[in-house]
Amino acid sequence: MSHTDGQTLQANMLPGQLLARGVARHLSSYGFVSVEELVPTRGLRVDVMALGPKGEIWVVECKSSRADFASDSKWQGYLEWADRFFWAVDESFPTDMLPEETGLIIGDAYGAEIIRMGPETKLAPARRKVMVQKFAFHAARRLHLLRDPGVLPDWG
């Protein structure tokens, strides 16, 4: 991809997507790999799910504005699908709105920093196995669609 193509791609991304990109870049420095918009169960879609080098699973919800945060009534449902939960916001976001018992990441399109580590609540082994499988399937599907954008497979 040329530099110009990258600029075009970035210009078409929403603020939350740009923030998710910066978060994923930062988490990679901890040895994590990430996917965006993963559905852990019907009715929920996490912004970023990260899989760590020891199998740990983190969920990051990216909020681009006060209104975006205020309209999120499902975030507590994400807690049972990860070992740690984080909010990711930009530096201008009023972080006092965010629950203190959750993790906090400040970032932008190019990087991020963990300000407050989310408390760890280890997933049960059976739930972890399911989530790692969902992560792998989601990542492989994204790679397949990137490689062959015209395909519309029936993945159920």
Backbone as JSON, one array per atom type, in Angstrom:
{
  "sequence": "MSHTDGQTLQANMLPGQLLARGVARHLSSYGFVSVEELVPTRGLRVDVMALGPKGEIWVVECKSSRADFASDSKWQGYLEWADRFFWAVDESFPTDMLPEETGLIIGDAYGAEIIRMGPETKLAPARRKVMVQKFAFHAARRLHLLRDPGVLPDWG",
  "N": [[0.86, -1.18, 0.0], [0.6, 2.17, -0.86], [1.82, 5.34, 0.42], [-0.05, 7.33, -0.13], [-2.38, 5.78, -0.49], [-2.69, 4.9, 2.14], [-3.25, 7.33, 3.41], [-5.73, 7.91, 2.25], [-7.24, 5.75, 3.19], [-7.15, 6.3, 5.97], [-8.52, 8.75, 5.98], [-11.08, 7.91, 5.51], [-11.81, 6.64, 7.81], [-13.63, 6.43, 10.88], [-13.67, 8.46, 13.93], [-13.57, 6.74, 16.24], [-12.56, 4.4, 15.1], [-10.04, 5.21, 14.29], [-8.93, 5.7, 16.8], [-9.02, 3.08, 17.81], [-7.12, 1.92, 16.16], [-4.74, 3.17, 17.04], [-4.73, 2.18, 19.67], [-4.43, -0.58, 19.21], [-1.89, -0.57, 18.08], [-0.38, 0.25, 20.31], [-0.9, -1.84, 22.15], [0.37, -3.91, 20.88], [2.99, -3.51, 21.57], [3.13, -4.71, 24.0], [3.1, -7.3, 23.34], [0.66, -8.19, 22.46], [-1.91, -9.22, 20.18], [-4.47, -7.92, 18.08], [-7.98, -7.62, 17.28], [-10.69, -5.98, 15.66], [-14.09, -5.05, 16.35], [-15.29, -7.51, 17.24], [-17.66, -10.06, 17.91], [-18.64, -11.25, 20.85], [-20.86, -12.54, 21.87], [-24.32, -12.89, 20.99], [-25.76, -9.75, 20.33], [-23.76, -8.18, 21.42], [-20.87, -6.27, 20.62], [-17.54, -5.85, 20.63], [-15.19, -3.16, 20.57], [-12.34, -3.4, 20.4], [-10.6, -6.39, 20.73], [-8.08, -7.98, 22.42], [-5.47, -10.33, 22.36], [-3.21, -11.77, 24.45], [0.31, -12.69, 25.0], [0.35, -14.76, 26.84], [-2.09, -15.85, 26.63], [-3.99, -14.21, 27.7], [-6.96, -12.19, 27.69], [-8.09, -9.15, 26.63], [-10.5, -6.55, 26.61], [-11.29, -3.62, 24.88], [-13.03, -0.68, 24.85], [-13.65, 1.88, 22.66], [-14.12, 5.29, 22.87], [-15.24, 8.17, 21.37], [-16.4, 10.52, 22.07], [-18.25, 12.43, 24.53], [-21.02, 12.0, 24.19], [-20.97, 9.57, 22.8], [-20.01, 7.85, 24.8], [-22.07, 8.15, 26.72], [-24.21, 7.0, 25.41], [-23.66, 4.32, 25.47], [-24.91, 1.56, 26.68], [-24.34, -1.04, 27.07], [-21.85, -1.79, 28.03], [-21.14, -3.08, 30.47], [-21.85, -5.67, 30.02], [-19.72, -6.66, 28.6], [-17.76, -7.36, 30.37], [-17.75, -10.02, 31.29], [-16.52, -11.38, 29.29], [-13.81, -11.07, 29.12], [-10.46, -10.9, 30.5], [-9.52, -8.48, 31.38], [-10.84, -5.14, 31.28], [-11.0, -2.15, 29.41], [-11.37, 1.38, 28.86], [-10.88, 3.36, 26.02], [-9.87, 6.53, 25.12], [-9.51, 9.86, 23.69], [-7.12, 12.52, 24.37], [-8.62, 14.76, 25.03], [-10.97, 13.94, 26.13], [-13.37, 13.88, 28.78], [-12.27, 12.29, 31.35], [-13.18, 11.84, 33.92], [-15.75, 10.98, 33.76], [-15.69, 8.29, 33.32], [-15.97, 5.0, 34.71], [-14.17, 4.34, 37.67], [-13.37, 1.8, 38.35], [-12.51, 0.5, 36.14], [-10.23, -0.09, 33.4], [-8.07, 2.37, 31.82], [-7.17, 3.92, 28.84], [-5.37, 6.29, 27.06], [-5.3, 7.72, 23.91], [-4.56, 8.1, 20.37], [-4.77, 8.15, 16.76], [-2.28, 7.12, 16.21], [-1.0, 5.94, 18.34], [-0.96, 4.99, 21.85], [-1.46, 5.02, 25.44], [-1.43, 3.18, 28.4], [-3.13, 4.3, 31.09], [-4.45, 3.6, 33.4], [-4.51, 0.45, 34.71], [-6.81, -2.06, 34.0], [-8.77, -3.92, 36.36], [-8.01, -7.36, 37.04], [-9.92, -10.11, 36.17], [-10.02, -13.27, 35.94], [-10.91, -15.3, 33.18], [-13.0, -18.2, 33.06], [-11.7, -21.46, 32.26], [-13.17, -22.83, 30.16], [-14.65, -20.74, 28.99], [-12.53, -19.1, 28.16], [-11.37, -20.75, 26.19], [-13.42, -20.77, 24.26], [-13.43, -18.03, 23.6], [-10.84, -17.63, 22.56], [-11.02, -19.24, 20.32], [-13.06, -17.87, 18.91], [-11.72, -15.46, 18.49], [-9.59, -16.32, 16.84], [-11.03, -17.29, 14.59], [-12.35, -14.95, 13.78], [-10.15, -13.29, 13.16], [-8.97, -14.79, 11.08], [-11.04, -14.73, 9.22], [-11.14, -11.98, 8.62], [-8.61, -11.66, 7.45], [-8.9, -13.33, 5.22], [-10.94, -11.95, 3.8], [-9.58, -9.62, 3.25], [-7.6, -10.53, 1.56], [-9.14, -11.58, -0.5], [-11.37, -9.73, -1.51], [-13.75, -9.89, -2.99], [-15.12, -12.15, -2.35], [-17.91, -13.74, -0.84], [-18.39, -15.56, 1.5], [-20.36, -18.12, 3.13], [-20.42, -17.99, 6.29], [-22.03, -18.42, 8.4]],
  "CA": [[0.0, 0.0, 0.0], [1.39, 3.39, -0.93], [1.53, 6.34, 1.44], [-1.3, 7.98, -0.52], [-3.47, 4.86, -0.17], [-2.84, 4.93, 3.59], [-3.93, 8.58, 3.76], [-7.12, 7.76, 1.83], [-7.85, 4.84, 4.14], [-7.31, 7.02, 7.23], [-9.54, 9.78, 5.8], [-12.38, 7.25, 5.52], [-12.04, 6.01, 9.11], [-14.32, 7.21, 11.9], [-12.79, 8.73, 15.08], [-13.4, 5.54, 17.07], [-11.71, 3.46, 14.38], [-8.68, 5.74, 14.39], [-8.5, 5.44, 18.17], [-8.79, 1.64, 17.91], [-5.84, 1.64, 15.51], [-3.68, 3.56, 17.96], [-4.75, 1.24, 20.79], [-3.85, -1.84, 18.74], [-0.44, -0.34, 17.95], [0.22, 0.25, 21.64], [-0.99, -3.17, 22.76], [1.38, -4.78, 20.25], [4.25, -3.35, 22.31], [3.05, -5.65, 25.13], [3.04, -8.64, 22.76], [-0.73, -8.53, 22.16], [-2.47, -9.06, 18.84], [-5.81, -7.36, 18.26], [-8.99, -7.57, 16.23], [-11.73, -4.99, 15.93], [-15.49, -5.38, 16.14], [-15.55, -8.92, 17.47], [-18.93, -10.32, 18.59], [-18.44, -12.36, 21.78], [-22.16, -13.21, 21.98], [-25.37, -12.14, 20.3], [-26.14, -8.47, 20.93], [-22.59, -7.43, 21.87], [-19.74, -6.17, 19.68], [-16.48, -5.08, 21.27], [-14.41, -2.36, 19.63], [-11.04, -4.06, 20.25], [-10.29, -7.51, 21.59], [-6.65, -8.24, 22.32], [-5.02, -11.62, 22.87], [-1.84, -11.61, 24.92], [1.26, -13.79, 24.8], [0.06, -15.86, 27.78], [-3.48, -16.23, 26.44], [-4.91, -13.27, 28.35], [-7.9, -11.54, 26.78], [-8.49, -7.81, 27.06], [-11.48, -5.85, 25.79], [-11.14, -2.17, 24.91], [-14.11, 0.08, 24.22], [-13.14, 3.18, 22.21], [-15.15, 6.32, 22.92], [-14.73, 9.36, 20.7], [-17.05, 11.72, 22.59], [-19.12, 12.28, 25.7], [-22.28, 11.42, 23.72], [-20.68, 8.19, 22.47], [-19.97, 7.13, 26.07], [-23.39, 8.2, 27.37], [-25.14, 6.12, 24.7], [-23.22, 2.93, 25.6], [-25.56, 0.94, 27.83], [-24.01, -2.47, 27.08], [-20.46, -2.07, 28.35], [-20.96, -4.02, 31.58], [-21.98, -7.01, 29.45], [-18.43, -7.08, 28.05], [-16.85, -7.76, 31.44], [-17.68, -11.46, 31.44], [-15.86, -11.94, 28.11], [-12.4, -10.69, 29.09], [-9.72, -10.86, 31.76], [-9.44, -7.06, 31.76], [-11.64, -4.23, 30.46], [-10.46, -0.79, 29.33], [-11.91, 2.43, 27.99], [-9.86, 4.12, 25.29], [-10.38, 7.85, 24.75], [-8.43, 10.77, 23.34], [-6.67, 13.35, 25.49], [-9.59, 15.81, 25.36], [-12.16, 13.32, 26.71], [-13.5, 14.09, 30.24], [-12.1, 10.95, 31.91], [-13.88, 11.69, 35.2], [-17.02, 10.31, 33.46], [-15.47, 6.85, 33.19], [-15.93, 4.3, 35.99], [-12.8, 4.16, 38.16], [-13.06, 0.38, 38.51], [-12.17, -0.03, 34.83], [-8.96, 0.39, 32.88], [-8.12, 3.59, 31.02], [-6.13, 4.12, 27.84], [-5.45, 7.55, 26.33], [-4.61, 7.5, 22.65], [-4.98, 8.73, 19.12], [-4.65, 7.23, 15.63], [-0.91, 6.65, 16.03], [-0.48, 5.26, 19.51], [-1.76, 5.12, 23.06], [-0.76, 4.73, 26.69], [-2.3, 2.7, 29.48], [-3.07, 5.2, 32.24], [-4.92, 2.83, 34.56], [-4.69, -0.95, 34.36], [-8.1, -2.6, 34.42], [-8.62, -5.03, 37.3], [-8.03, -8.66, 36.39], [-10.9, -11.12, 36.55], [-9.67, -14.34, 35.0], [-11.97, -16.08, 32.57], [-13.0, -19.64, 33.3], [-11.03, -22.12, 31.13], [-14.07, -23.11, 29.04], [-14.95, -19.45, 28.35], [-11.3, -18.68, 27.48], [-11.24, -21.55, 24.98], [-14.4, -20.25, 23.3], [-13.02, -16.71, 23.14], [-9.66, -17.77, 21.71], [-11.51, -19.76, 19.03], [-13.76, -16.77, 18.23], [-10.68, -14.53, 18.08], [-8.89, -16.92, 15.7], [-11.94, -17.33, 13.46], [-12.56, -13.57, 13.36], [-8.92, -12.82, 12.53], [-8.81, -15.5, 9.81], [-12.07, -14.21, 8.3], [-10.69, -10.66, 8.17], [-7.49, -11.86, 6.54], [-9.45, -13.89, 3.99], [-11.64, -10.89, 3.08], [-8.56, -8.69, 2.77], [-6.92, -11.19, 0.45], [-10.09, -11.83, -1.59], [-12.5, -8.89, -1.13], [-14.96, -10.18, -3.74], [-15.76, -13.39, -1.87], [-18.95, -13.59, 0.17], [-18.62, -16.92, 1.99], [-21.43, -18.33, 4.1], [-19.77, -18.41, 7.54], [-23.05, -18.61, 9.43]],
  "C": [[0.9, 1.23, 0.0], [0.99, 4.34, 0.19], [0.2, 7.04, 1.15], [-2.5, 7.1, -0.21], [-3.74, 4.85, 1.33], [-3.55, 6.19, 4.06], [-5.41, 8.52, 3.4], [-7.87, 6.86, 2.8], [-8.13, 5.56, 5.45], [-8.42, 8.08, 7.12], [-10.95, 9.18, 5.84], [-12.71, 6.59, 6.86], [-12.74, 6.97, 10.06], [-13.39, 7.45, 13.09], [-12.55, 7.52, 15.97], [-12.5, 4.51, 16.42], [-10.25, 3.91, 14.41], [-8.11, 5.49, 15.78], [-8.19, 3.96, 18.36], [-7.46, 1.26, 17.27], [-4.67, 2.0, 16.42], [-3.58, 2.63, 19.16], [-4.08, -0.07, 20.38], [-2.34, -1.71, 18.58], [0.24, -0.4, 19.32], [0.21, -1.14, 22.27], [0.02, -4.13, 22.14], [2.73, -4.65, 20.94], [4.29, -4.22, 23.57], [2.99, -7.1, 24.64], [1.62, -9.1, 22.45], [-1.0, -8.4, 20.67], [-3.93, -8.67, 19.03], [-6.68, -7.55, 17.04], [-10.02, -6.53, 16.65], [-13.1, -5.57, 15.63], [-15.78, -6.87, 16.21], [-16.85, -9.07, 18.26], [-18.72, -11.51, 19.53], [-19.71, -13.2, 21.97], [-23.2, -12.32, 21.31], [-25.7, -10.86, 21.08], [-24.98, -7.63, 21.45], [-21.54, -7.41, 20.77], [-18.7, -5.28, 20.32], [-15.68, -4.34, 20.22], [-13.06, -3.01, 19.35], [-10.98, -5.23, 21.23], [-8.83, -7.84, 21.34], [-6.31, -9.56, 23.0], [-3.54, -11.51, 23.19], [-0.98, -12.84, 24.75], [1.04, -14.97, 25.74], [-1.4, -16.28, 27.7], [-4.47, -15.3, 27.12], [-5.74, -12.54, 27.31], [-8.32, -10.22, 27.39], [-9.51, -7.27, 26.07], [-11.28, -4.36, 25.99], [-12.31, -1.54, 24.16], [-13.59, 1.48, 23.92], [-14.29, 4.19, 22.17], [-14.57, 7.62, 22.39], [-15.37, 10.64, 21.23], [-17.85, 11.39, 23.84], [-20.43, 11.59, 25.31], [-22.1, 9.94, 23.39], [-20.65, 7.34, 23.76], [-21.35, 7.04, 26.71], [-24.39, 7.25, 26.7], [-24.78, 4.64, 24.83], [-23.83, 2.31, 26.86], [-25.18, -0.53, 27.98], [-22.64, -2.8, 27.66], [-20.26, -3.06, 29.48], [-21.12, -5.47, 31.12], [-20.67, -7.54, 28.88], [-17.52, -7.68, 29.12], [-16.69, -9.27, 31.55], [-16.97, -12.15, 30.27], [-14.37, -11.64, 28.05], [-11.79, -10.78, 30.49], [-9.59, -9.44, 32.3], [-10.27, -6.25, 30.78], [-11.06, -2.83, 30.56], [-11.39, 0.1, 28.52], [-10.72, 3.04, 27.29], [-10.51, 5.41, 24.81], [-9.21, 8.71, 24.32], [-8.15, 11.71, 24.51], [-7.66, 14.44, 25.89], [-10.86, 15.25, 26.03], [-12.2, 13.56, 28.22], [-13.46, 12.74, 30.98], [-12.78, 10.75, 33.26], [-15.26, 11.05, 35.0], [-16.89, 8.79, 33.5], [-15.39, 6.18, 34.56], [-14.48, 4.03, 36.42], [-12.4, 2.7, 38.3], [-12.77, -0.31, 37.17], [-10.83, 0.54, 34.39], [-9.16, 1.62, 31.99], [-6.9, 3.68, 30.11], [-6.4, 5.46, 27.16], [-4.67, 7.36, 25.04], [-5.13, 8.36, 21.53], [-4.75, 7.71, 18.01], [-3.28, 6.57, 15.52], [-0.33, 5.91, 17.21], [-1.37, 5.51, 20.71], [-0.87, 4.83, 24.27], [-1.78, 4.25, 27.7], [-2.08, 3.62, 30.68], [-3.44, 4.46, 33.52], [-5.19, 1.41, 34.09], [-6.06, -1.41, 34.87], [-7.88, -3.76, 35.39], [-8.74, -6.37, 36.56], [-9.09, -9.56, 37.02], [-10.74, -12.24, 35.54], [-10.9, -15.07, 34.49], [-11.87, -17.54, 32.99], [-12.38, -20.32, 32.07], [-11.94, -22.39, 29.93], [-14.41, -21.83, 28.28], [-13.72, -18.96, 27.58], [-11.13, -19.44, 26.17], [-12.19, -21.04, 23.89], [-13.93, -18.92, 22.74], [-11.78, -16.77, 22.25], [-10.08, -18.3, 20.34], [-12.24, -18.67, 18.25], [-12.75, -15.76, 17.69], [-9.99, -15.06, 16.81], [-9.78, -16.92, 14.45], [-12.16, -15.93, 12.89], [-11.33, -13.04, 12.61], [-8.72, -13.49, 11.17], [-9.82, -15.01, 8.78], [-11.63, -12.86, 7.75], [-9.55, -10.78, 7.17], [-7.98, -12.39, 5.18], [-10.14, -12.8, 3.16], [-10.68, -9.83, 2.55], [-7.87, -9.25, 1.52], [-7.84, -11.37, -0.76], [-11.38, -11.06, -1.29], [-13.8, -9.2, -1.86], [-15.73, -11.4, -3.23], [-16.8, -13.05, -0.8], [-19.29, -14.98, 0.71], [-19.77, -16.96, 3.0], [-20.79, -18.9, 5.37], [-20.77, -18.58, 8.67], [-22.97, -17.66, 10.48]]
}
